[in-house]
CSV table of C-alpha atoms and ligand atoms in Angstrom, one decimal:
chain,number,residue,atom,x,y,z
A,1,MET,CA,12.2,80.8,-44.4
A,2,ALA,CA,8.5,79.3,-44.6
A,3,ASN,CA,8.8,76.4,-43.1
A,4,SER,CA,9.6,73.6,-46.0
A,5,GLU,CA,12.8,75.5,-47.2
A,6,PRO,CA,15.2,74.6,-44.9
A,7,MET,CA,13.9,70.8,-45.4
A,8,ASP,CA,14.4,71.6,-50.1
A,9,ALA,CA,17.7,73.0,-49.7
A,10,LEU,CA,18.6,69.6,-47.5
A,11,LEU,CA,17.5,68.0,-50.3
A,12,GLY,CA,19.2,70.2,-53.4
A,13,HIS,CA,22.3,70.1,-51.0
A,14,LEU,CA,22.8,66.5,-50.6
A,15,ARG,CA,22.0,65.8,-53.4
A,16,ARG,CA,24.5,68.5,-55.8
A,17,HIS,CA,27.1,67.2,-52.8
A,18,GLY,CA,26.5,63.9,-51.7
A,19,ARG,CA,26.1,62.4,-48.4
A,20,GLN,CA,28.0,65.3,-46.2
A,21,PRO,CA,28.6,65.0,-42.5
A,22,ALA,CA,26.1,66.4,-39.8
A,23,GLY,CA,28.7,69.0,-38.6
A,24,ALA,CA,29.4,70.7,-41.8
A,25,LEU,CA,25.8,71.0,-42.8
A,26,PRO,CA,24.3,74.3,-40.6
A,27,ASP,CA,27.1,75.5,-41.6
A,28,ALA,CA,26.8,75.3,-45.5
A,29,LEU,CA,22.7,75.7,-45.4
A,30,GLY,CA,23.2,79.1,-42.8
A,31,ILE,CA,20.7,77.3,-40.1
A,32,SER,CA,20.6,75.8,-37.0
A,33,ARG,CA,21.2,72.5,-35.5
A,34,ALA,CA,17.9,72.2,-34.4
A,35,THR,CA,16.0,73.4,-37.7
A,36,LEU,CA,18.0,70.7,-39.3
A,37,ALA,CA,17.1,68.3,-37.1
A,38,ARG,CA,13.8,69.3,-38.1
A,39,ALA,CA,14.4,68.7,-41.4
A,40,VAL,CA,15.9,66.4,-41.2
A,41,ALA,CA,12.8,64.6,-39.5
A,42,ALA,CA,10.4,66.0,-42.4
A,43,ALA,CA,12.8,65.1,-45.7
A,44,PRO,CA,11.1,62.1,-47.5
A,45,GLY,CA,14.0,59.8,-48.2
A,46,VAL,CA,16.9,61.6,-45.9
A,47,VAL,CA,18.8,58.8,-44.1
A,48,ARG,CA,21.5,59.3,-41.1
A,49,LEU,CA,24.1,57.2,-40.9
A,50,GLY,CA,27.0,57.1,-38.3
A,51,ARG,CA,26.7,58.2,-34.3
A,52,THR,CA,27.7,61.5,-32.6
A,53,ARG,CA,30.5,63.0,-34.8
A,54,ALA,CA,30.5,60.5,-36.9
A,55,THR,CA,27.0,61.4,-38.3
A,56,GLN,CA,26.1,61.8,-42.1
A,57,TYR,CA,23.5,61.9,-44.5
A,58,ALA,CA,23.2,60.9,-47.1
A,59,LEU,CA,19.9,60.3,-49.7
A,60,ALA,CA,18.1,57.4,-50.0
A,61,ARG,CA,17.9,54.9,-53.9
A,62,ASP,CA,15.1,53.5,-54.8
A,63,ILE,CA,15.6,49.8,-56.3
A,64,ARG,CA,12.3,48.9,-57.3
A,65,GLY,CA,10.4,50.8,-54.1
A,66,ALA,CA,12.3,50.2,-51.0
A,67,SER,CA,15.9,51.1,-50.3
A,68,ARG,CA,16.5,49.3,-46.8
A,69,TRP,CA,16.8,45.3,-46.4
A,70,PRO,CA,17.7,43.6,-43.6
A,71,LEU,CA,20.9,41.3,-44.1
A,72,TYR,CA,20.9,38.2,-42.5
A,73,ARG,CA,23.6,34.4,-41.7
A,74,LEU,CA,22.2,30.7,-42.0
A,75,ASP,CA,24.7,29.4,-38.9
A,76,PRO,CA,26.1,26.4,-39.5
A,77,GLN,CA,23.5,25.1,-36.9
A,78,ALA,CA,21.2,26.8,-39.5
A,79,GLN,CA,20.0,28.9,-36.8
A,80,VAL,CA,19.1,33.2,-38.2
A,81,ILE,CA,21.2,35.7,-37.5
A,82,PRO,CA,20.6,38.9,-37.9
A,83,LEU,CA,23.2,41.0,-39.0
A,84,GLY,CA,21.9,44.9,-40.1
A,85,ASP,CA,20.2,46.5,-42.5
A,86,LEU,CA,21.9,47.0,-46.5
A,87,LEU,CA,20.6,50.4,-48.6
A,88,ALA,CA,21.0,52.1,-50.9
A,89,LEU,CA,22.2,55.3,-51.5
A,90,ASP,CA,22.1,58.3,-53.6
A,91,ARG,CA,25.4,57.6,-56.0
A,92,GLY,CA,25.5,54.1,-56.1
A,93,GLU,CA,26.7,53.3,-52.5
A,94,PHE,CA,25.3,51.3,-50.6
A,95,ALA,CA,25.4,51.7,-46.7
A,96,PHE,CA,25.3,48.5,-44.6
A,97,VAL,CA,24.2,49.8,-40.6
A,98,THR,CA,24.6,46.9,-37.9
A,99,ALA,CA,25.2,47.1,-34.1
A,100,GLN,CA,27.4,44.2,-34.1
A,101,PRO,CA,30.6,45.1,-34.7
A,102,SER,CA,32.3,42.5,-37.2
A,103,ASP,CA,36.1,42.1,-38.3
A,104,SER,CA,36.0,41.0,-41.4
A,105,LEU,CA,32.9,42.8,-42.9
A,106,LEU,CA,34.1,45.6,-41.8
A,107,HIS,CA,37.5,45.6,-42.9
A,108,PRO,CA,39.0,49.4,-43.4
A,109,PRO,CA,38.9,51.3,-45.6
A,110,PHE,CA,34.8,50.0,-44.7
A,111,GLU,CA,34.7,51.0,-41.1
A,112,HIS,CA,32.2,53.1,-41.5
A,113,GLY,CA,29.9,51.1,-43.7
A,114,ILE,CA,29.5,53.1,-46.4
A,115,PHE,CA,30.5,50.9,-49.4
A,116,PRO,CA,31.3,52.8,-53.0
A,117,ASP,CA,28.9,50.1,-54.5
A,118,LEU,CA,27.3,46.8,-53.6
A,119,PRO,CA,29.3,46.1,-50.8
A,120,TRP,CA,32.6,43.5,-51.2
A,121,PHE,CA,30.7,39.9,-49.5
A,122,LEU,CA,27.7,39.8,-51.7
A,123,ASP,CA,30.2,40.1,-55.0
A,124,ASP,CA,29.5,35.8,-54.2
A,125,LEU,CA,26.2,35.9,-54.3
A,126,ARG,CA,25.4,37.7,-57.6
A,127,PRO,CA,24.7,35.4,-60.2
A,128,GLY,CA,28.1,34.2,-62.7
A,129,GLY,CA,28.7,31.8,-65.2
A,130,PHE,CA,26.6,28.9,-66.1
A,131,LEU,CA,23.8,28.8,-63.5
A,132,GLY,CA,23.5,32.3,-63.3
A,133,ARG,CA,22.8,32.6,-67.1
A,134,THR,CA,20.2,30.2,-66.9
A,135,PHE,CA,19.4,31.9,-64.1
A,136,ALA,CA,18.8,35.4,-66.0
A,137,HIS,CA,17.6,33.2,-69.3
A,138,ARG,CA,14.3,32.5,-66.5
A,139,MET,CA,14.2,34.7,-64.3
A,140,GLY,CA,15.3,38.0,-66.1
A,141,GLU,CA,12.2,38.6,-67.8
A,142,HIS,CA,9.9,38.0,-65.0
A,143,LEU,CA,12.1,40.5,-62.5
A,144,GLN,CA,12.3,42.6,-65.6
A,145,LEU,CA,16.1,42.0,-65.9
A,146,PRO,CA,18.4,41.8,-68.2
A,147,VAL,CA,18.5,38.5,-70.1
A,148,ASP,CA,22.8,39.2,-69.7
A,149,LEU,CA,24.3,39.6,-67.1
A,150,LYS,CA,27.0,42.1,-68.6
A,151,LEU,CA,24.5,44.6,-68.5
A,152,TRP,CA,23.9,44.7,-64.7
A,153,ASP,CA,24.6,47.0,-62.2
A,154,ALA,CA,23.8,46.9,-59.0
A,155,ALA,CA,19.7,47.8,-58.6
A,156,HIS,CA,19.6,44.2,-60.9
A,157,VAL,CA,22.0,42.5,-58.3
A,158,VAL,CA,20.2,43.7,-55.2
A,159,THR,CA,16.6,42.4,-56.8
A,160,ALA,CA,18.0,38.8,-58.4
A,161,LEU,CA,19.8,38.5,-54.5
A,162,LEU,CA,16.4,39.3,-52.7
A,163,HIS,CA,14.1,36.7,-55.2
A,164,GLY,CA,17.3,34.5,-54.8
A,165,GLY,CA,18.4,30.7,-55.3
A,166,SER,CA,18.4,29.2,-51.9
A,167,ALA,CA,21.6,27.3,-53.7
A,168,GLN,CA,23.5,31.0,-53.3
A,169,SER,CA,27.6,30.1,-52.5
A,170,GLY,CA,28.1,31.1,-48.1
A,171,ASP,CA,25.6,32.2,-45.5
A,172,LEU,CA,25.1,35.4,-46.1
A,173,ILE,CA,21.0,35.7,-47.3
A,174,LEU,CA,19.5,38.9,-48.2
A,175,GLY,CA,16.3,40.5,-47.9
A,176,ASP,CA,12.6,39.0,-45.8
A,177,ALA,CA,11.8,36.7,-48.8
A,178,ALA,CA,15.0,34.9,-50.0
A,179,LEU,CA,15.3,34.6,-46.0
A,180,ALA,CA,11.7,32.3,-46.7
A,181,ARG,CA,13.0,30.7,-49.7
A,182,ALA,CA,15.9,29.5,-48.0
A,183,LEU,CA,14.4,28.5,-45.2
A,184,HIS,CA,11.3,26.8,-46.9
A,185,GLU,CA,14.3,25.1,-49.7
A,186,ARG,CA,16.0,24.1,-46.3
A,187,ASP,CA,13.1,22.0,-45.2
A,188,SER,CA,12.6,21.0,-48.5
A,189,PRO,CA,14.7,21.0,-51.1
A,190,SER,CA,13.8,21.3,-54.8
A,191,ASP,CA,17.0,19.5,-55.4
A,192,LEU,CA,16.3,16.4,-52.9
A,193,VAL,CA,18.3,13.1,-54.3
A,194,PRO,CA,17.8,9.8,-52.6
A,195,LEU,CA,21.4,8.8,-51.9
A,196,ALA,CA,20.5,5.0,-53.9
A,197,ASP,CA,18.7,6.6,-57.1
A,198,ARG,CA,21.3,9.2,-57.7
A,199,SER,CA,22.9,7.0,-60.7
A,200,THR,CA,18.8,7.6,-62.4
A,201,ARG,CA,18.8,11.6,-61.1
A,202,TYR,CA,21.7,13.2,-62.1
A,203,PRO,CA,21.7,12.4,-65.9
A,204,GLN,CA,18.3,13.4,-66.1
A,205,MET,CA,19.1,16.8,-63.4
A,206,ALA,CA,22.2,17.1,-66.4
A,207,LEU,CA,19.0,16.7,-69.5
A,208,ASP,CA,17.5,19.5,-67.4
A,209,VAL,CA,20.6,22.3,-66.2
A,210,LEU,CA,21.1,21.9,-69.9
A,211,GLN,CA,18.2,22.9,-71.6
A,212,GLY,CA,17.8,25.5,-68.9
A,213,GLU,CA,15.4,24.2,-66.5
A,214,GLN,CA,17.7,24.4,-62.9
A,215,PRO,CA,15.8,27.6,-61.5
A,216,GLY,CA,18.8,27.9,-58.6
A,217,SER,CA,21.5,31.5,-59.3
A,218,SER,CA,24.7,30.3,-57.5
A,219,PRO,CA,27.4,28.1,-57.7
A,220,GLY,CA,29.5,30.4,-60.6
A,221,GLY,CA,31.6,28.6,-62.9
A,222,GLU,CA,31.0,28.5,-66.5
A,223,GLN,CA,30.9,24.4,-66.7
A,224,ALA,CA,27.5,22.7,-66.7
A,225,LYS,CA,26.4,21.8,-62.9
A,226,PHE,CA,23.9,21.3,-60.7
A,227,THR,CA,23.0,21.0,-56.8
A,228,ALA,CA,21.7,18.3,-55.6
A,229,THR,CA,20.5,17.6,-51.9
A,230,LEU,CA,21.8,13.7,-50.4
A,231,GLU,CA,19.4,12.0,-48.3
A,232,ARG,CA,19.7,8.6,-47.1
A,233,ASP,CA,18.1,7.4,-44.1
A,234,ALA,CA,17.6,10.4,-41.2
A,235,GLY,CA,21.1,12.3,-42.9
A,236,ARG,CA,21.6,15.0,-45.8
A,237,ARG,CA,24.5,16.5,-47.2
A,238,ALA,CA,24.0,19.6,-50.4
A,239,VAL,CA,26.3,18.8,-53.4
A,240,ILE,CA,27.5,20.8,-56.5
A,241,VAL,CA,27.9,18.3,-60.0
A,242,LYS,CA,29.3,18.7,-62.5
A,243,PHE,CA,29.0,16.3,-66.0
A,244,SER,CA,30.0,15.2,-69.1
A,245,VAL,CA,27.7,15.2,-71.0
A,246,ALA,CA,26.2,12.0,-72.4
A,247,GLU,CA,27.5,11.4,-76.2
A,248,ASP,CA,29.9,9.4,-77.3
A,249,SER,CA,32.9,11.7,-78.6
A,250,ALA,CA,36.0,12.9,-77.8
A,251,ALA,CA,35.2,15.6,-76.2
A,252,ALA,CA,33.2,13.7,-74.2
A,253,ARG,CA,35.9,11.3,-73.5
A,254,ARG,CA,38.1,14.2,-72.3
A,255,TRP,CA,35.9,16.0,-69.5
A,256,ALA,CA,35.6,12.1,-67.6
A,257,ASP,CA,38.7,12.1,-68.2
A,258,LEU,CA,39.6,15.4,-65.9
A,259,LEU,CA,36.2,15.0,-63.6
A,260,ARG,CA,38.3,11.5,-62.7
A,261,CYS,CA,41.6,14.1,-62.4
A,262,GLU,CA,39.9,16.5,-60.4
A,263,ALA,CA,38.4,14.1,-58.3
A,264,LEU,CA,42.3,12.8,-57.6
A,265,ALA,CA,43.4,16.6,-57.5
A,266,GLY,CA,41.5,16.2,-54.6
A,267,ARG,CA,42.1,13.0,-53.2
A,268,VAL,CA,45.6,13.6,-53.3
A,269,LEU,CA,46.2,17.3,-51.4
A,270,ASP,CA,43.8,15.5,-48.6
A,271,LEU,CA,46.2,12.8,-47.7
A,272,HIS,CA,49.1,15.5,-48.1
A,273,GLY,CA,47.5,17.4,-44.9
A,274,LEU,CA,45.5,20.3,-47.9
A,275,ALA,CA,41.5,20.5,-47.1
A,276,ALA,CA,39.7,20.2,-50.6
A,277,ALA,CA,36.4,20.0,-51.2
A,278,GLN,CA,35.0,16.1,-50.8
A,279,ALA,CA,34.7,14.7,-54.1
A,280,THR,CA,33.2,11.3,-55.0
A,281,LEU,CA,32.5,10.2,-58.4
A,282,VAL,CA,29.6,8.4,-60.5
A,283,GLU,CA,29.3,7.1,-62.8
A,284,THR,CA,26.6,5.9,-65.4
A,285,PRO,CA,27.2,4.1,-69.0
A,286,GLY,CA,28.3,7.3,-71.2
A,287,GLN,CA,28.5,9.5,-68.4
A,288,VAL,CA,31.2,10.9,-65.0
A,289,PHE,CA,29.2,13.0,-63.1
A,290,LEU,CA,31.6,14.9,-60.1
A,291,GLU,CA,29.7,15.1,-56.9
A,292,SER,CA,31.4,17.4,-54.8
A,293,ARG,CA,30.7,18.3,-50.7
A,294,ARG,CA,29.2,21.4,-50.4
A,295,PHE,CA,31.4,23.8,-47.4
A,296,ASP,CA,29.6,25.8,-47.6
A,297,ARG,CA,26.6,23.6,-45.7
A,298,SER,CA,26.5,22.1,-43.2
A,299,ALA,CA,25.3,18.3,-42.9
A,300,ASP,CA,22.2,16.8,-41.7
A,301,VAL,CA,20.4,20.6,-40.8
A,302,LEU,CA,21.8,21.8,-43.8
A,303,GLY,CA,23.2,25.5,-41.9
A,304,ARG,CA,25.5,27.7,-43.9
A,305,HIS,CA,29.1,28.7,-43.4
A,306,GLY,CA,29.9,31.8,-45.1
A,307,PHE,CA,32.0,32.0,-48.0
A,308,VAL,CA,34.0,34.9,-50.0
A,309,SER,CA,35.6,34.2,-53.4
A,310,LEU,CA,39.5,35.3,-53.7
A,311,LEU,CA,38.5,37.2,-56.7
A,312,ALA,CA,36.0,39.7,-54.5
A,313,ILE,CA,38.6,40.2,-52.2
A,314,ALA,CA,41.6,41.2,-54.4
A,315,THR,CA,39.4,43.6,-56.2
A,316,THR,CA,37.8,45.3,-53.5
A,317,PHE,CA,41.2,45.4,-50.9
A,318,HIS,CA,43.7,44.9,-53.4
A,319,GLY,CA,41.8,47.4,-57.0
A,320,GLU,CA,43.9,43.9,-58.9
A,321,ALA,CA,41.3,41.2,-60.4
A,322,SER,CA,44.1,38.7,-61.3
A,323,MET,CA,47.5,38.1,-60.1
A,324,PRO,CA,49.0,34.5,-59.0
A,325,TRP,CA,47.6,33.1,-55.1
A,326,TRP,CA,51.0,33.0,-54.4
A,327,ARG,CA,51.3,37.3,-54.6
A,328,LEU,CA,47.8,37.2,-52.9
A,329,ALA,CA,48.9,35.5,-49.9
A,330,GLY,CA,51.6,37.6,-49.2
A,331,LEU,CA,48.8,40.5,-49.1
A,332,LEU,CA,46.2,39.1,-47.4
A,333,HIS,CA,48.8,38.2,-44.6
A,334,ALA,CA,50.2,42.1,-44.2
A,335,ASP,CA,47.0,43.0,-44.1
A,336,GLY,CA,45.8,40.5,-41.2
A,337,TRP,CA,43.0,38.3,-43.7
A,338,LEU,CA,45.5,35.2,-43.0
A,339,ASP,CA,47.7,33.5,-40.6
A,340,THR,CA,50.3,32.7,-41.8
A,341,GLU,CA,50.5,29.3,-42.3
A,342,SER,CA,46.4,29.5,-44.1
A,343,ALA,CA,48.9,31.9,-46.3
A,344,GLN,CA,51.7,29.0,-47.2
A,345,ARG,CA,48.7,26.6,-47.6
A,346,LEU,CA,47.2,29.4,-50.2
A,347,CYS,CA,51.0,28.9,-51.9
A,348,ARG,CA,51.7,25.7,-51.3
A,349,LEU,CA,47.8,25.2,-53.1
A,350,TYR,CA,48.8,27.8,-55.9
A,351,TRP,CA,51.7,25.4,-56.6
A,352,PHE,CA,50.3,22.7,-57.1
A,353,GLY,CA,47.7,24.3,-59.1
A,354,ALA,CA,50.8,25.2,-61.3
A,355,LEU,CA,52.0,21.8,-61.7
A,356,ILE,CA,49.1,19.8,-62.4
A,357,ALA,CA,48.6,22.0,-65.7
A,358,ASN,CA,45.5,24.1,-64.2
A,359,SER,CA,45.7,26.6,-66.6
A,360,ASP,CA,42.7,28.0,-65.4
A,361,MET,CA,44.0,29.3,-61.6
A,362,HIS,CA,42.2,32.8,-62.3
A,363,LEU,CA,41.5,33.8,-58.2
A,364,GLY,CA,37.4,32.6,-58.9
A,365,ASN,CA,38.9,29.2,-57.8
A,366,ALA,CA,39.9,30.0,-54.6
A,367,GLY,CA,38.3,31.4,-51.5
A,368,LEU,CA,38.2,31.7,-47.5
A,369,LEU,CA,36.0,31.2,-44.6
A,370,LEU,CA,34.2,34.5,-44.3
A,371,THR,CA,33.3,34.6,-40.4
A,372,ASP,CA,32.6,37.9,-38.2
A,373,THR,CA,36.4,37.5,-36.6
A,374,LEU,CA,40.5,38.0,-38.2
A,375,PRO,CA,42.2,35.3,-39.5
A,376,LEU,CA,39.9,34.0,-41.7
A,377,GLN,CA,40.9,30.2,-43.0
A,378,LEU,CA,41.3,29.4,-46.2
A,379,ALA,CA,37.8,27.0,-47.7
A,380,PRO,CA,39.2,23.9,-49.1
A,381,ALA,CA,40.4,23.5,-52.5
A,382,TYR,CA,37.6,23.4,-55.5
A,383,ASP,CA,37.4,23.4,-58.9
A,384,MET,CA,41.3,22.1,-58.9
A,385,LEU,CA,42.1,19.5,-61.9
A,386,PRO,CA,44.4,19.9,-65.1
A,387,MET,CA,42.3,22.5,-67.2
A,388,TRP,CA,45.4,22.6,-70.2
A,389,LEU,CA,44.0,19.3,-71.4
A,390,ARG,CA,40.2,20.8,-71.1
A,391,PRO,CA,38.4,20.7,-75.1
A,392,GLY,CA,38.9,23.5,-77.1
A,393,SER,CA,35.9,25.6,-77.7
A,394,GLN,CA,35.3,23.1,-80.9
A,395,GLY,CA,35.5,20.4,-79.2
A,396,GLN,CA,39.4,19.6,-80.3
A,397,VAL,CA,40.8,17.1,-77.5
A,398,THR,CA,44.7,17.4,-78.7
A,399,ILE,CA,47.0,17.6,-75.9
A,400,ARG,CA,50.6,20.3,-76.4
A,401,ASP,CA,53.1,20.2,-74.4
A,402,TYR,CA,52.8,22.1,-71.2
A,403,ALA,CA,56.2,24.0,-69.4
A,404,VAL,CA,57.1,23.4,-66.4
A,405,PRO,CA,56.6,26.3,-64.3
A,406,ILE,CA,59.7,26.7,-62.0
A,407,PRO,CA,59.0,28.1,-58.5
A,408,SER,CA,58.8,32.1,-58.4
A,409,ALA,CA,61.2,34.1,-55.7
A,410,GLY,CA,60.6,33.1,-52.2
A,411,GLN,CA,58.4,30.0,-53.9
A,412,ILE,CA,60.9,27.6,-52.9
A,413,ASN,CA,59.5,25.8,-50.0
A,414,ALA,CA,55.6,25.7,-51.6
A,415,TRP,CA,57.2,25.0,-54.9
A,416,GLN,CA,58.9,21.2,-52.7
A,417,TRP,CA,55.8,21.0,-51.7
A,418,ALA,CA,53.7,21.3,-54.6
A,419,ALA,CA,56.0,19.1,-57.0
A,420,THR,CA,55.9,16.3,-54.0
A,421,ALA,CA,52.6,16.1,-54.2
A,422,ALA,CA,51.4,17.5,-58.5
A,423,LEU,CA,54.5,13.4,-58.7
A,424,ASP,CA,51.8,11.8,-56.7
A,425,PHE,CA,49.3,12.8,-58.9
A,426,TRP,CA,50.7,12.7,-61.7
A,427,GLU,CA,51.6,9.1,-60.9
A,428,GLN,CA,48.3,8.2,-59.8
A,429,ALA,CA,46.7,9.8,-63.2
A,430,GLN,CA,48.6,6.7,-65.0
A,431,GLY,CA,46.5,4.4,-62.8
A,432,LEU,CA,43.1,5.4,-63.6
A,433,ASP,CA,40.8,4.8,-66.5
A,434,VAL,CA,41.3,7.6,-68.2
A,435,THR,CA,42.6,7.6,-71.9
A,436,PRO,CA,46.1,6.8,-73.3
A,437,GLU,CA,47.0,10.5,-74.0
A,438,VAL,CA,45.9,11.7,-71.0
A,439,ARG,CA,47.9,8.7,-69.7
A,440,ARG,CA,50.9,9.8,-71.8
A,441,PHE,CA,50.5,13.3,-70.3
A,442,ALA,CA,50.4,12.3,-67.0
A,443,THR,CA,54.0,10.5,-67.6
A,444,THR,CA,55.3,12.8,-69.0
A,445,MET,CA,54.7,15.6,-65.7
A,446,GLN,CA,55.7,13.2,-64.0
A,447,SER,CA,59.2,12.5,-65.5
A,448,GLY,CA,59.2,17.3,-66.5
A,449,ILE,CA,58.7,17.6,-62.3
A,450,GLY,CA,61.3,15.0,-61.0
A,451,ARG,CA,63.5,16.8,-63.4
A,452,ILE,CA,63.0,20.3,-61.7
A,453,LEU,CA,62.5,19.2,-58.3
A,454,GLU,CA,66.7,17.6,-58.5
A,455,ARG,CA,67.2,21.3,-59.5
A,456,PHE,CA,66.1,22.6,-56.5
A,457,PRO,CA,68.0,20.3,-53.3
A,458,ARG,CA,65.5,20.1,-50.5
A,459,THR,CA,67.5,22.9,-47.9
A,460,PRO,CA,67.9,25.7,-50.0
A,461,ALA,CA,71.3,27.0,-49.9
A,462,ARG,CA,71.7,30.2,-47.9
A,463,LEU,CA,72.9,33.5,-49.3
A,464,PRO,CA,76.0,34.9,-47.9
A,465,SER,CA,75.2,37.5,-45.4
B,1,ADP,N1,32.4,22.1,-52.8
B,1,ADP,C1,31.8,23.1,-53.0
B,1,ADP,N2,31.6,23.7,-52.1
B,1,ADP,C2,31.2,24.8,-52.3
B,1,ADP,N3,31.0,26.1,-53.1
B,1,ADP,C3,31.5,24.6,-53.9
B,1,ADP,C4,32.3,24.0,-54.1
B,1,ADP,N4,32.9,23.7,-55.2
B,1,ADP,C5,32.6,25.2,-56.5
B,1,ADP,N5,32.0,25.7,-55.4
B,1,ADP,C6,31.4,27.0,-55.9
B,1,ADP,O1,31.5,26.8,-56.7
B,1,ADP,C7,31.8,27.9,-58.2
B,1,ADP,C8,31.8,27.2,-59.8
B,1,ADP,O2,32.7,25.4,-58.8
B,1,ADP,P1,34.0,24.9,-59.8
B,1,ADP,O3,34.4,23.5,-59.5
B,1,ADP,O4,34.6,26.6,-59.7
B,1,ADP,O5,33.0,24.9,-61.5
B,1,ADP,P2,33.0,25.4,-63.0
B,1,ADP,O6,34.9,24.5,-62.9
B,1,ADP,O7,32.2,26.0,-63.8
B,1,ADP,O8,34.6,26.9,-62.7
B,1,ADP,C9,32.9,28.1,-57.2
B,1,ADP,O9,33.6,29.4,-58.0
B,1,ADP,C10,32.7,28.3,-56.1
B,1,ADP,O10,32.3,29.4,-54.8
B,2,MG,MG1,36.0,27.3,-61.0
């Protein structure tokens, strides 16, 4: 055999059959193990994965001139922790090669670090929603990415992450350039706002973001928003700000009402012992800003905490992109992601949302704090408000009746807890500076929930055994 023949045979075999266990290759190619080792060393783009008997060989895939990037964590103290390397493989696969075992990142079936697509723990970093679209518009041409996010494949996402905005969710950072940018941003945030200047700066930042000026790629969510780093004396904290538009319209007033309701929902949840993102209202004449303190950033040092949405977990591990949170809570508990108490909290949060007419309880609107060891903790509640009342796409602000949900099987306790908290919410909502229609809706909801709560007595009767 000529010298290059084993190498060509190896490349051809991997191209035809995909990633292969090392042990099977000598027989398949009709060569000795020593010849295989030489062929692997000589073959361009062949990567070795795993060790000893679990060793596999695969073809690397080139994405903009590279196929391997370091993955970092910026921890709560803002220390850089190298986690391992992400490798792009042939056939759309990715490998995460790490020396550190991680119960969560390598949760089965990915214990060998091989992923059919971009690893799930990077899902929440991909540009999405309102700010993602802004990013795609601004950076798309420069990075040669499709302007329409729906057309993005994994290679586009990797490219975006490598150039990622420092506002990204969670604590993971892909590649050296993104790390350098994140560290620079931490030292001198481009969205720095002195605490005392919020009411002058926020309206301008809102205007900028509506005109597509904010370069950050994350966080997601469809509503217009911007990020800010608030500074007072030596202290800093990162926030996400949603706002009503500065216009005299029924729709703008309704959004203002909804932001007030979101701030209230957080306070009520906290009072009832369920952590919610700390939210503050900043009001200017004609505009309301809801500033939500980022739970994936630490105060002052601006370190980070890991975050993963329920959506990323459910699509990856349960093959479903939508189901009620209480049902996912059961699955996450069974798989070891959540302990009993956190699973119960998630159920309570779901029913609270359902009872405050949050008609937008998709799996991207709740998440977990992503750490290496299981079980994970529930992230504080966010985006919790009566979305049922949102203005329609044409700006119409009618209020339709909302059917108060009754508990699903097995959910009576969580529902009762939530009904008590929701009664508080609707009662306090009547005291907010909101429009009379919303106040009336609050009254109707309060009595509706009260009536159903009477049907579900505190201690559910036991079924005869
Ligand atoms: N306080 C917060 N801390 C960290 N991340 C947050 C916080 N609030 C929202 N997020 C992230 O930002 C995304 C968009 O925010 P969200 O309030 O859901 O906006 P929208 O109303 O547009 O859906 C969320 O899906 C979540 O990932
Ligand atoms: Mg949301």
